[in-house]
Coordinates of C-alpha atoms and ligand atoms in Angstrom, one line a residue:
Chain I
M1 CA 57.1 -157.5 -15.1
P2 CA 59.8 -154.8 -14.9
T3 CA 61.5 -154.8 -11.6
P4 CA 61.0 -151.5 -9.8
T5 CA 64.3 -150.0 -8.8
L6 CA 65.3 -147.8 -5.9
G7 CA 67.1 -145.0 -7.4
T8 CA 66.5 -142.5 -10.0
P9 CA 69.7 -141.3 -11.7
L10 CA 71.1 -137.9 -10.8
S11 CA 69.7 -135.2 -13.0
A12 CA 72.2 -133.1 -14.8
S13 CA 71.3 -130.1 -12.7
G14 CA 71.6 -132.0 -9.4
C15 CA 74.7 -131.8 -7.3
S16 CA 76.8 -134.6 -8.7
A17 CA 79.1 -135.4 -5.8
G18 CA 82.3 -134.7 -7.6
S19 CA 81.4 -131.1 -8.2
C20 CA 80.0 -130.2 -4.8
G21 CA 83.1 -128.5 -3.5
S22 CA 83.3 -130.8 -0.5
K23 CA 86.6 -132.8 -0.8
S24 CA 85.3 -135.3 1.6
S25 CA 82.1 -136.1 -0.3
Q26 CA 81.5 -139.8 0.1
M27 CA 81.1 -140.5 -3.5
D28 CA 84.1 -138.8 -4.9
G29 CA 85.9 -140.9 -7.5
L30 CA 83.2 -143.4 -8.1
S31 CA 82.1 -144.2 -11.6
A32 CA 78.7 -142.8 -12.7
D33 CA 77.3 -146.3 -12.8
I34 CA 78.3 -147.1 -9.3
Q35 CA 77.3 -143.7 -8.0
R36 CA 73.8 -144.4 -9.3
K37 CA 73.7 -147.7 -7.6
V38 CA 75.0 -146.3 -4.3
Q39 CA 73.2 -142.9 -4.2
D40 CA 69.9 -144.0 -2.8
H41 CA 71.2 -147.1 -1.1
P42 CA 70.1 -147.3 2.5
C43 CA 73.4 -148.9 3.6
Y44 CA 75.9 -146.9 1.5
S45 CA 74.5 -143.4 1.0
E46 CA 74.9 -141.0 3.9
E47 CA 71.8 -139.3 2.7
A48 CA 69.6 -142.3 1.9
H49 CA 70.3 -144.1 5.1
H50 CA 68.2 -141.6 7.0
H51 CA 65.2 -142.5 5.0
F52 CA 65.4 -146.2 4.0
A53 CA 65.4 -149.3 6.1
R54 CA 67.1 -152.6 5.9
M55 CA 66.9 -155.9 7.7
H56 CA 69.0 -159.0 8.1
V57 CA 67.6 -162.5 8.6
A58 CA 69.5 -165.0 10.7
V59 CA 69.3 -168.1 8.4
A60 CA 73.0 -168.9 8.1
P61 CA 74.2 -170.4 11.4
A62 CA 77.3 -172.4 10.4
C63 CA 80.7 -170.9 10.0
N64 CA 83.8 -172.3 8.3
I65 CA 86.6 -170.2 9.8
Q66 CA 87.6 -169.0 13.3
C67 CA 88.5 -165.4 13.9
N68 CA 90.3 -164.4 17.1
Y69 CA 87.7 -161.7 17.7
C70 CA 84.8 -164.1 17.6
N71 CA 83.2 -166.5 20.0
R72 CA 80.5 -168.5 18.2
K73 CA 78.3 -168.6 21.3
Y74 CA 77.8 -164.8 21.6
D75 CA 76.7 -162.0 19.5
C76 CA 79.7 -160.8 17.5
S77 CA 80.0 -157.1 17.8
N78 CA 82.6 -157.0 15.1
E79 CA 81.0 -158.5 12.1
S80 CA 77.4 -157.5 12.2
R81 CA 76.1 -160.8 13.3
P82 CA 74.3 -162.2 16.3
G83 CA 75.7 -165.2 18.1
V84 CA 74.1 -168.6 17.9
V85 CA 72.1 -167.8 21.0
S86 CA 69.9 -165.6 18.9
E87 CA 66.9 -167.2 17.1
V88 CA 68.0 -169.0 13.9
L89 CA 65.3 -169.0 11.3
T90 CA 64.5 -171.6 8.7
P91 CA 64.5 -170.3 5.1
S92 CA 60.7 -170.2 5.0
Q93 CA 60.5 -168.4 8.3
A94 CA 63.0 -165.9 7.0
V95 CA 61.0 -165.3 3.8
K96 CA 57.8 -164.8 5.8
K97 CA 59.5 -162.4 8.3
T98 CA 60.9 -160.3 5.4
L99 CA 57.6 -160.0 3.7
A100 CA 55.8 -159.1 7.0
V101 CA 58.4 -156.5 7.9
A102 CA 58.4 -155.1 4.3
A103 CA 54.6 -154.7 4.5
A104 CA 54.7 -153.0 7.9
I105 CA 57.7 -150.7 7.2
P106 CA 57.4 -149.5 3.6
Q107 CA 60.9 -147.9 3.8
M108 CA 62.2 -151.5 3.9
S109 CA 64.4 -151.8 0.8
V110 CA 67.3 -154.2 1.6
L111 CA 67.4 -157.7 2.8
G112 CA 70.7 -159.1 4.0
I113 CA 72.1 -162.5 5.1
A114 CA 75.1 -162.0 7.3
G115 CA 75.0 -164.8 9.7
P116 CA 74.9 -165.8 12.5
G117 CA 77.7 -167.7 10.8
D118 CA 78.7 -167.2 7.2
A119 CA 76.2 -166.8 4.4
L120 CA 78.2 -169.0 2.1
A121 CA 78.9 -171.7 4.7
N122 CA 75.1 -172.3 4.5
P123 CA 74.6 -172.0 0.8
E124 CA 71.4 -173.9 0.5
R125 CA 69.7 -172.0 3.2
S126 CA 70.9 -168.6 2.0
F127 CA 70.1 -169.1 -1.7
T128 CA 66.7 -170.5 -0.9
V129 CA 65.8 -167.3 0.8
F130 CA 67.2 -165.2 -2.1
R131 CA 65.4 -167.2 -4.8
E132 CA 62.0 -167.0 -3.0
L133 CA 62.2 -163.2 -2.3
Q134 CA 63.4 -162.5 -5.8
L135 CA 60.0 -164.0 -6.9
R136 CA 57.8 -162.6 -4.2
A137 CA 59.3 -159.1 -3.6
P138 CA 61.4 -158.3 -6.5
D139 CA 61.7 -154.6 -5.5
I140 CA 63.8 -155.5 -2.5
K141 CA 67.6 -155.5 -2.9
L142 CA 69.4 -158.5 -1.7
C143 CA 72.8 -158.6 -0.1
L144 CA 75.1 -161.0 1.7
S145 CA 78.2 -160.9 3.9
T146 CA 80.9 -163.4 3.8
N147 CA 84.4 -164.1 5.1
G148 CA 85.1 -165.0 1.4
L149 CA 86.4 -168.5 1.9
M150 CA 83.8 -170.1 -0.3
L151 CA 83.2 -167.0 -2.5
P152 CA 84.8 -168.1 -5.8
E153 CA 82.6 -171.2 -5.8
Y154 CA 79.4 -169.3 -5.5
V155 CA 79.9 -166.2 -7.6
E156 CA 77.7 -167.7 -10.4
Q157 CA 74.9 -168.4 -8.0
I158 CA 75.2 -165.0 -6.5
A159 CA 74.8 -163.4 -9.9
A160 CA 72.0 -165.7 -10.8
A161 CA 70.1 -164.8 -7.6
N162 CA 70.4 -161.1 -8.6
V163 CA 72.2 -160.3 -5.4
D164 CA 72.8 -156.5 -5.4
H165 CA 75.9 -156.3 -3.3
V166 CA 78.3 -158.4 -1.4
T167 CA 80.4 -157.5 1.7
I168 CA 83.6 -159.4 2.2
T169 CA 85.4 -159.1 5.5
I170 CA 89.1 -158.7 4.6
N171 CA 91.4 -158.0 7.6
C172 CA 94.7 -158.5 5.8
I173 CA 96.4 -159.6 2.6
D174 CA 99.6 -160.8 4.3
P175 CA 99.4 -164.4 5.5
D176 CA 101.8 -163.6 8.4
I177 CA 99.4 -161.0 9.7
G178 CA 96.5 -163.4 8.9
A179 CA 98.0 -166.1 11.1
Q180 CA 97.6 -163.7 14.0
I181 CA 93.9 -163.1 13.2
Y182 CA 92.7 -166.5 12.0
P183 CA 93.7 -169.6 14.0
W184 CA 92.1 -172.1 11.6
I185 CA 89.8 -172.6 8.6
F186 CA 87.8 -175.6 7.3
W187 CA 88.9 -176.3 3.8
N188 CA 88.5 -179.4 1.6
H189 CA 87.1 -181.5 4.4
R190 CA 90.0 -180.7 6.7
R191 CA 90.9 -178.2 9.4
I192 CA 93.9 -176.2 8.4
H193 CA 95.8 -174.1 11.0
G194 CA 98.1 -171.1 11.1
R195 CA 99.8 -169.4 8.2
E196 CA 98.7 -172.0 5.6
A197 CA 95.1 -171.3 6.6
A198 CA 95.5 -167.5 6.3
E199 CA 97.1 -168.0 2.9
I200 CA 94.2 -170.0 1.5
L201 CA 91.6 -167.6 3.0
I202 CA 93.4 -164.5 1.6
A203 CA 93.7 -166.1 -1.9
Q204 CA 90.0 -167.0 -1.9
Q205 CA 88.9 -163.5 -0.7
Q206 CA 91.0 -161.8 -3.4
K207 CA 89.8 -164.2 -6.1
G208 CA 86.2 -163.8 -5.1
L209 CA 86.5 -160.0 -5.1
E210 CA 87.9 -160.0 -8.6
M211 CA 85.2 -162.4 -9.9
L212 CA 82.4 -160.3 -8.4
V213 CA 83.7 -157.1 -9.9
A214 CA 84.0 -158.8 -13.2
R215 CA 80.3 -159.7 -12.9
G216 CA 79.4 -156.1 -12.1
I217 CA 78.2 -156.8 -8.6
L218 CA 78.9 -154.1 -6.0
V219 CA 81.5 -155.2 -3.5
K220 CA 82.1 -153.6 -0.1
I221 CA 85.1 -154.5 2.0
N222 CA 84.8 -154.6 5.8
S223 CA 88.0 -154.6 7.9
V224 CA 88.3 -154.9 11.7
L225 CA 91.0 -152.6 12.9
I226 CA 93.2 -154.5 15.4
P227 CA 95.8 -152.2 16.9
G228 CA 99.3 -153.6 16.7
I229 CA 98.3 -156.3 14.3
N230 CA 96.8 -154.9 11.1
D231 CA 96.5 -151.1 11.7
E232 CA 99.3 -150.0 9.4
H233 CA 98.6 -152.9 7.0
L234 CA 95.0 -151.8 6.4
K235 CA 96.2 -148.9 4.3
E236 CA 97.8 -151.4 2.0
V237 CA 94.6 -153.5 2.1
S238 CA 92.6 -150.3 1.1
R239 CA 94.8 -149.7 -1.9
V240 CA 94.7 -153.2 -3.1
V241 CA 90.9 -153.8 -2.8
R242 CA 90.2 -150.5 -4.4
A243 CA 92.5 -151.2 -7.3
K244 CA 90.5 -154.4 -7.8
G245 CA 87.2 -152.5 -7.9
A246 CA 85.7 -152.6 -4.4
F247 CA 83.5 -149.5 -4.1
L248 CA 83.8 -149.0 -0.4
H249 CA 86.2 -149.9 2.4
N250 CA 84.6 -149.8 5.8
V251 CA 87.1 -149.9 8.7
M252 CA 85.5 -150.9 12.0
P253 CA 87.0 -150.9 15.4
L254 CA 87.8 -154.1 17.2
I255 CA 85.5 -154.5 20.1
S256 CA 87.3 -156.6 22.6
D257 CA 86.1 -157.6 26.1
P258 CA 87.2 -160.6 28.2
A259 CA 83.5 -161.2 28.9
H260 CA 83.0 -162.2 25.2
G261 CA 85.3 -165.1 25.7
T262 CA 87.2 -164.4 22.5
Y263 CA 90.9 -165.0 22.0
F264 CA 91.5 -161.3 21.7
G265 CA 89.2 -160.5 24.6
L266 CA 91.1 -162.9 26.8
S267 CA 94.6 -162.1 25.6
G268 CA 94.1 -158.5 26.5
Q269 CA 94.2 -157.2 22.9
R270 CA 92.7 -153.7 23.0
G271 CA 90.5 -152.1 20.5
P272 CA 91.4 -148.7 18.9
T273 CA 90.6 -145.4 20.4
P274 CA 88.2 -143.1 18.5
E275 CA 91.2 -141.0 17.3
E276 CA 93.1 -144.1 16.1
L277 CA 90.0 -145.2 14.2
Q278 CA 89.5 -141.8 12.7
N279 CA 93.1 -141.3 11.8
L280 CA 93.1 -144.6 9.9
Q281 CA 89.8 -143.9 8.2
D282 CA 91.3 -140.5 7.1
A283 CA 94.5 -142.2 5.9
C284 CA 92.5 -144.6 3.9
A285 CA 90.0 -142.0 2.7
G286 CA 92.6 -140.5 0.5
D287 CA 92.7 -143.8 -1.3
M288 CA 89.2 -144.8 -1.1
N289 CA 85.6 -144.0 -0.1
M290 CA 85.0 -144.8 3.5
M291 CA 81.7 -145.5 5.0
R292 CA 81.5 -143.4 8.0
H293 CA 78.0 -144.0 9.0
C294 CA 78.3 -147.7 9.4
R295 CA 76.6 -148.8 12.7
Q296 CA 77.9 -152.3 12.7
C297 CA 74.3 -153.3 12.7
R298 CA 73.4 -156.7 14.0
A299 CA 72.7 -159.5 11.5
D300 CA 69.1 -159.8 12.6
A301 CA 68.6 -156.1 12.9
V302 CA 65.3 -154.7 11.6
G303 CA 64.5 -151.2 10.8
M304 CA 66.4 -148.0 9.9
L305 CA 70.1 -148.2 10.3
G306 CA 70.9 -147.6 14.0
E307 CA 67.4 -148.3 15.1
D308 CA 66.6 -151.9 15.8
R309 CA 63.0 -152.8 15.8
G310 CA 63.6 -156.5 16.0
A311 CA 61.4 -156.9 19.1
D312 CA 58.3 -155.8 17.1
F313 CA 58.8 -158.8 14.7
T314 CA 59.3 -161.9 16.8
M315 CA 58.7 -165.2 15.0
D316 CA 55.5 -166.0 16.9
K317 CA 54.0 -162.7 15.9
I318 CA 55.0 -163.4 12.3
E319 CA 53.8 -167.0 12.2
A320 CA 50.4 -165.7 13.1
L321 CA 50.2 -163.6 10.0
E322 CA 48.4 -164.6 6.8
I323 CA 50.4 -163.5 3.8
D324 CA 48.9 -164.0 0.4
A325 CA 49.8 -162.7 -3.1
Q326 CA 47.4 -159.8 -2.9
F327 CA 48.9 -158.7 0.4
E328 CA 52.4 -159.0 -1.1
Q329 CA 51.4 -156.9 -4.2
A330 CA 49.8 -154.2 -2.2
A331 CA 52.8 -154.0 0.1
M332 CA 55.2 -153.7 -2.8
Q333 CA 53.2 -150.9 -4.4
R334 CA 53.3 -149.0 -1.1
R335 CA 57.1 -149.4 -1.0
V336 CA 57.6 -148.3 -4.5
A337 CA 55.4 -145.3 -4.1
L338 CA 57.2 -144.2 -0.9
R339 CA 60.6 -144.7 -2.5
T340 CA 59.7 -142.5 -5.5
E341 CA 58.6 -139.8 -3.0
I342 CA 61.8 -140.0 -0.9
N343 CA 64.0 -140.0 -3.9
A344 CA 62.4 -136.9 -5.2
E345 CA 62.9 -135.3 -1.8
L346 CA 66.5 -136.3 -1.7
E347 CA 67.0 -134.9 -5.2
A348 CA 65.5 -131.6 -4.1
K349 CA 67.8 -131.5 -1.0
R350 CA 70.8 -132.1 -3.1
A351 CA 70.0 -129.3 -5.4
A352 CA 69.3 -127.0 -2.4
R353 CA 72.6 -127.9 -0.8
H354 CA 74.4 -127.3 -4.0
T355 CA 73.1 -123.7 -4.0
A356 CA 73.9 -123.3 -0.3
I357 CA 77.4 -124.4 -0.7
I358 CA 78.1 -122.2 -3.6
S359 CA 76.8 -119.2 -1.7
L360 CA 78.9 -120.2 1.3
L361 CA 82.0 -120.3 -0.8
R362 CA 81.5 -117.2 -3.0
P363 CA 81.8 -114.3 -0.6
A364 CA 85.6 -114.0 0.0
K365 CA 86.5 -117.4 1.3
P366 CA 85.7 -117.3 5.0
Q367 CA 88.5 -118.2 7.4
G368 CA 88.0 -120.1 10.6
R369 CA 89.1 -123.5 11.8
P370 CA 87.1 -126.7 11.5
V371 CA 84.7 -127.6 14.3
H372 CA 83.4 -131.0 15.4
M373 CA 79.7 -131.1 16.3
A374 CA 77.6 -133.9 17.6
V375 CA 73.9 -134.4 16.7
A376 CA 71.1 -136.4 18.3
S377 CA 68.9 -137.6 15.6
S378 CA 66.4 -140.4 15.3
G379 CA 66.4 -140.4 11.6
G380 CA 65.1 -138.5 8.6
G381 CA 68.2 -136.3 8.5
L382 CA 66.8 -134.0 11.2
I383 CA 67.9 -132.8 14.6
N384 CA 64.9 -134.5 16.3
Q385 CA 66.1 -136.4 19.4
H386 CA 66.3 -135.6 23.1
F387 CA 69.9 -135.6 24.3
G388 CA 69.1 -138.1 27.0
H389 CA 67.4 -140.5 24.6
A390 CA 70.2 -140.6 22.1
K391 CA 71.8 -144.1 21.7
E392 CA 74.3 -142.6 19.4
F393 CA 75.5 -139.3 18.1
L394 CA 76.3 -138.3 14.6
I395 CA 79.6 -136.5 14.4
Y396 CA 80.0 -133.8 11.8
E397 CA 82.9 -131.5 11.0
A398 CA 82.0 -128.0 9.8
S399 CA 84.6 -125.8 8.1
S400 CA 84.9 -123.3 5.4
A401 CA 84.7 -126.2 2.9
G402 CA 81.2 -127.1 4.1
V403 CA 79.8 -129.8 6.4
R404 CA 81.1 -133.3 6.3
F405 CA 79.9 -136.4 8.2
L406 CA 82.6 -138.1 10.2
G407 CA 80.6 -141.0 11.5
P408 CA 78.3 -142.2 14.3
R409 CA 79.5 -142.7 17.9
R410 CA 77.7 -144.8 20.4
A411 CA 76.6 -143.0 23.5
A412 CA 76.2 -144.4 26.9
Q413 CA 72.4 -144.0 27.1
Y414 CA 71.8 -141.7 29.9
C415 CA 68.2 -141.8 30.7
G416 CA 66.4 -144.8 29.5
G417 CA 63.9 -144.9 32.4
E418 CA 63.8 -145.5 36.1
A419 CA 66.1 -148.5 36.2
D420 CA 69.0 -146.5 34.7
C421 CA 68.6 -143.5 36.8
G422 CA 71.0 -144.5 39.6
E423 CA 73.6 -144.9 36.9
A424 CA 72.8 -141.5 35.3
E425 CA 75.8 -139.7 36.7
N426 CA 78.3 -142.2 35.5
T427 CA 76.6 -142.7 32.1
L428 CA 76.6 -138.9 31.5
A429 CA 80.3 -138.7 32.3
R430 CA 81.0 -141.5 29.8
T431 CA 78.9 -139.9 27.1
I432 CA 80.8 -136.6 27.6
A433 CA 84.1 -138.5 27.3
V434 CA 82.9 -139.9 24.0
L435 CA 82.1 -136.4 22.7
A436 CA 85.3 -134.9 24.0
D437 CA 86.4 -133.5 20.6
C438 CA 83.1 -131.8 19.9
E439 CA 82.4 -128.2 20.7
V440 CA 78.7 -128.2 20.1
V441 CA 76.0 -130.8 20.6
L442 CA 72.7 -130.3 18.7
C443 CA 69.6 -132.0 20.0
S444 CA 65.9 -131.3 20.1
R445 CA 65.8 -131.0 23.9
I446 CA 68.1 -131.5 26.8
G447 CA 67.8 -131.6 30.6
I448 CA 69.2 -128.9 32.9
E449 CA 71.7 -131.2 34.6
P450 CA 73.4 -132.6 31.5
W451 CA 73.3 -129.0 30.0
G452 CA 75.5 -127.8 32.9
K453 CA 77.9 -130.8 32.8
L454 CA 78.3 -130.5 29.0
E455 CA 79.1 -126.8 29.4
A456 CA 81.6 -127.5 32.1
A457 CA 83.3 -129.9 29.8
G458 CA 83.5 -127.2 27.1
I459 CA 80.8 -128.7 24.9
R460 CA 78.0 -126.2 24.1
P461 CA 74.5 -127.8 24.1
N462 CA 72.2 -126.3 21.4
G463 CA 68.5 -126.9 21.2
E464 CA 67.7 -124.0 18.9
H465 CA 67.7 -126.0 15.7
A466 CA 65.2 -128.7 16.8
M467 CA 63.5 -130.4 13.8
E468 CA 65.8 -128.7 11.3
P469 CA 67.8 -130.6 8.7
I470 CA 71.2 -131.5 10.2
E471 CA 73.7 -130.2 7.7
E472 CA 71.9 -126.9 7.3
A473 CA 71.8 -126.3 11.0
I474 CA 75.4 -127.2 11.5
G475 CA 76.4 -124.8 8.7
K476 CA 74.4 -122.0 10.5
V477 CA 76.0 -122.7 13.9
W478 CA 79.4 -122.7 12.4
Q479 CA 78.7 -119.4 10.6
E480 CA 77.5 -117.9 13.9
M481 CA 80.7 -119.1 15.7
L482 CA 82.7 -117.5 12.9
A483 CA 80.8 -114.3 13.0
A484 CA 81.3 -114.2 16.8
G485 CA 85.0 -114.5 16.3
K486 CA 85.2 -117.8 18.0
L487 CA 86.9 -119.6 15.2
N488 CA 90.2 -117.8 15.4
A489 CA 90.9 -119.1 18.9
A490 CA 92.1 -122.6 19.4
P491 CA 89.3 -125.1 20.1
F492 CA 87.5 -124.8 23.4
E493 CA 89.5 -121.7 24.4
D494 CA 86.6 -119.3 24.7
Q495 CA 84.5 -121.7 26.6
K496 CA 87.3 -122.9 29.0
M497 CA 88.1 -119.3 29.9
A498 CA 84.5 -118.5 30.6
Chain M
M1 CA 81.9 -197.0 16.4
A2 CA 80.5 -193.5 16.9
L3 CA 81.4 -190.1 18.1
E4 CA 79.4 -188.2 20.7
I5 CA 78.6 -184.6 21.2
V6 CA 78.5 -183.5 24.8
E7 CA 77.7 -180.5 27.0
G8 CA 79.6 -177.4 25.8
C9 CA 78.4 -177.6 22.2
V10 CA 77.1 -174.2 21.4
N11 CA 74.5 -175.4 18.8
C12 CA 76.3 -173.5 16.0
W13 CA 75.2 -175.9 13.2
A14 CA 78.6 -176.1 11.6
C15 CA 78.8 -179.9 11.8
L16 CA 75.3 -180.7 10.8
P17 CA 75.3 -180.2 7.1
L18 CA 78.8 -181.9 6.7
C19 CA 77.9 -185.3 8.1
P20 CA 77.8 -187.8 5.3
N21 CA 75.4 -190.0 7.2
E22 CA 73.0 -187.4 8.5
A23 CA 73.8 -188.6 11.9
I24 CA 73.8 -185.2 13.6
I25 CA 70.5 -184.2 15.2
E26 CA 69.5 -180.6 16.0
A27 CA 68.6 -180.7 19.7
T28 CA 68.7 -178.7 22.9
P29 CA 70.5 -178.1 25.2
H30 CA 73.0 -179.3 22.6
F31 CA 73.2 -181.1 19.3
L32 CA 73.5 -184.9 19.3
I33 CA 75.0 -187.7 17.2
A34 CA 72.8 -190.7 16.5
P35 CA 75.2 -193.5 17.4
E36 CA 73.6 -196.0 15.1
L37 CA 74.2 -193.7 12.1
C38 CA 77.7 -192.3 12.8
T39 CA 80.6 -194.2 11.1
E40 CA 83.2 -191.7 12.3
C41 CA 83.5 -190.9 8.7
V42 CA 85.7 -193.9 8.0
E43 CA 85.9 -194.5 4.2
A44 CA 84.1 -191.3 3.4
F45 CA 86.7 -188.8 4.6
A46 CA 90.2 -188.8 6.0
T47 CA 89.0 -187.2 9.2
P48 CA 85.6 -187.1 11.0
Q49 CA 83.9 -184.1 9.5
C50 CA 82.0 -182.9 12.5
A51 CA 85.2 -182.7 14.6
A52 CA 87.1 -181.0 11.7
I53 CA 84.8 -178.0 11.8
C54 CA 83.6 -177.8 15.4
P55 CA 84.8 -174.5 16.9
V56 CA 84.5 -175.6 20.5
E57 CA 87.2 -177.7 22.2
G58 CA 86.3 -180.8 24.1
V59 CA 82.7 -181.3 22.9
I60 CA 83.1 -184.1 20.4
L61 CA 84.4 -187.3 22.0
N62 CA 85.4 -190.7 20.7
E63 CA 84.2 -194.0 22.3
L64 CA 87.0 -193.8 24.8
G65 CA 85.7 -190.4 26.0
E66 CA 88.7 -188.6 24.5
A67 CA 88.2 -185.2 23.0
L68 CA 89.0 -185.0 19.3
N69 CA 89.7 -181.3 19.8
P70 CA 91.4 -181.2 23.2
P71 CA 91.8 -178.0 25.2
G72 CA 94.1 -175.5 23.6
S73 CA 94.0 -177.1 20.2
L74 CA 91.7 -174.7 18.4
T75 CA 91.8 -171.2 19.9
G76 CA 95.1 -171.1 21.7
I77 CA 93.1 -169.7 24.7
G78 CA 94.0 -172.7 26.8
A79 CA 91.9 -175.0 28.9
S80 CA 88.3 -173.9 28.9
A81 CA 88.6 -173.6 32.7
S82 CA 90.7 -170.4 32.3
V83 CA 87.9 -169.0 30.1
S84 CA 85.4 -169.3 32.9
V85 CA 87.9 -167.8 35.4
F86 CA 88.2 -164.8 33.1
R87 CA 84.4 -164.6 32.8
N88 CA 84.0 -164.6 36.5
E89 CA 86.5 -161.8 36.9
A90 CA 84.8 -159.8 34.2
G91 CA 81.4 -160.4 35.8
A92 CA 82.6 -159.5 39.3
Ligands
LIG501 S1 82.0 -188.5 12.7 FE1 81.3 -188.3 10.6 S2 79.6 -189.7 10.5 FE2 79.9 -189.3 12.7 S3 78.6 -187.7 13.2 FE3 80.6 -186.8 12.7 S4 80.4 -186.3 10.6 FE4 78.7 -187.7 11.0
LIG502 S1 80.1 -177.9 15.4 FE1 80.5 -178.4 17.6 S2 79.6 -176.7 18.7 FE2 78.7 -176.6 16.6 S3 76.8 -177.7 16.7 FE3 78.4 -179.2 16.1 S4 79.2 -180.1 18.0 FE4 78.0 -178.3 18.5

């Protein structure tokens, strides 16, 4: 039986990323083959992640290294994995859960193993799940995340299991820096400390990366940005991993809190500010494609990126389900049909945007400075969320070159119901601080009180584009600002004077 | 001759697949070592495997009750007491 695939190749008339006029287009510089693999990928394509869903199953509890930003006991906010306090599944439970979710959410298209420990420190458990799903739901892409220590040993098995992409967390390529991030590794039946440990880990990661690329498997690199330790160094990491053929480098902020009980949390190591993160992402973007929409989703996350539906699929609910071959077949057919539909829609959007950008650029290049805007969206690429319900905002930059996505930012959720309401004041202030660099916030609706506070902070709320596609609406708002002469003034000036 | 897993183990599973004698038992509130099966890895490995990977200090003890990974030996954080002091402060 032929395996149904997710993507259809770009048609010749479509907007191939390199020619879209937007310098920042996420796919610039990728080979056609990789572009095709990435284009409709729910994790890697800015566009597709609005429409497809992915899930991770927590089948890999053991880990074989220690990172200074990790405490095995708790959910790790840095490496997309839950802590061991979360429910660890047996391989057969994981398979059943995947099939059940993929039947209930036909957008489901990727299954990942990322923890709670390291996928390759639990090779039997991880590969059992992959083999089984390869047989029973061959349309679902498989991925795994690893620290890379055991990678060279398992590249053959990864290829044999038809794993679509691998994420390696690489925080450094210099063992002296590594020694400040990794206190020890477990290697050849011994615990190895310090610089020697970092040296082995780095060598294994680099070798694994090269071997995967040689096998034609997509490799993404994750790095945790640790100010004062690897911030400058990550530019070098970016250059090296790209030269070796990694298709994406995703720089994530260190999340550090004494309450997590991690070495960095307790030693007072701070995480980067949003500006530091963005500056580094920009510095690396010249070298390599950066994944700005990464949500650092949890390893057992279920649902669309940024939206965790895990609670709908607890193990007792799933155990109660009867899943047979017919059920599996029908579910797969629904998924494949939906994907075909979504891909056609994406294709049409790309073509439309291509035309829009051309018409934007043709009439004597408009002047006007770039503007950051925040969007409340619950998915589908639309402005469709109430300001107060947004758990995160998508930050875009509009300029004469078009609209580009900068990344998501977590909001302090300001009205989640009665319980939070005493906190509302404080939460709103924190959300406003997070959006400080934005001049406009687009949402479907917004309450009167936050409206006033946002305006006072120089951020203009805008509910006029509810249910419209994000990038189009941002383009319009920018054009309006331009036409009103607001884009000659320095940012915020007109509003601050008002 | 056997090692023992005590309170503080976070049930992380790292040790379980490494034991050459299948002496480690998945259990709550923490994992356990079956004393009649554990050989302390003598002859099989240079060092007890469970203690060589365990990420938590002070939770694997020898027959004298001594920790194979004493406080400060793994994370550099120092005695686990200081960890809980920090947590209390953070929680306050
Ligand atoms: S010391 Fe060796 S034999 Fe004993 S429980 Fe640990 S790994 Fe198993
Ligand atoms: S490695 Fe240590 S913390 Fe993890 S399960 Fe074994 S004894 Fe417990």
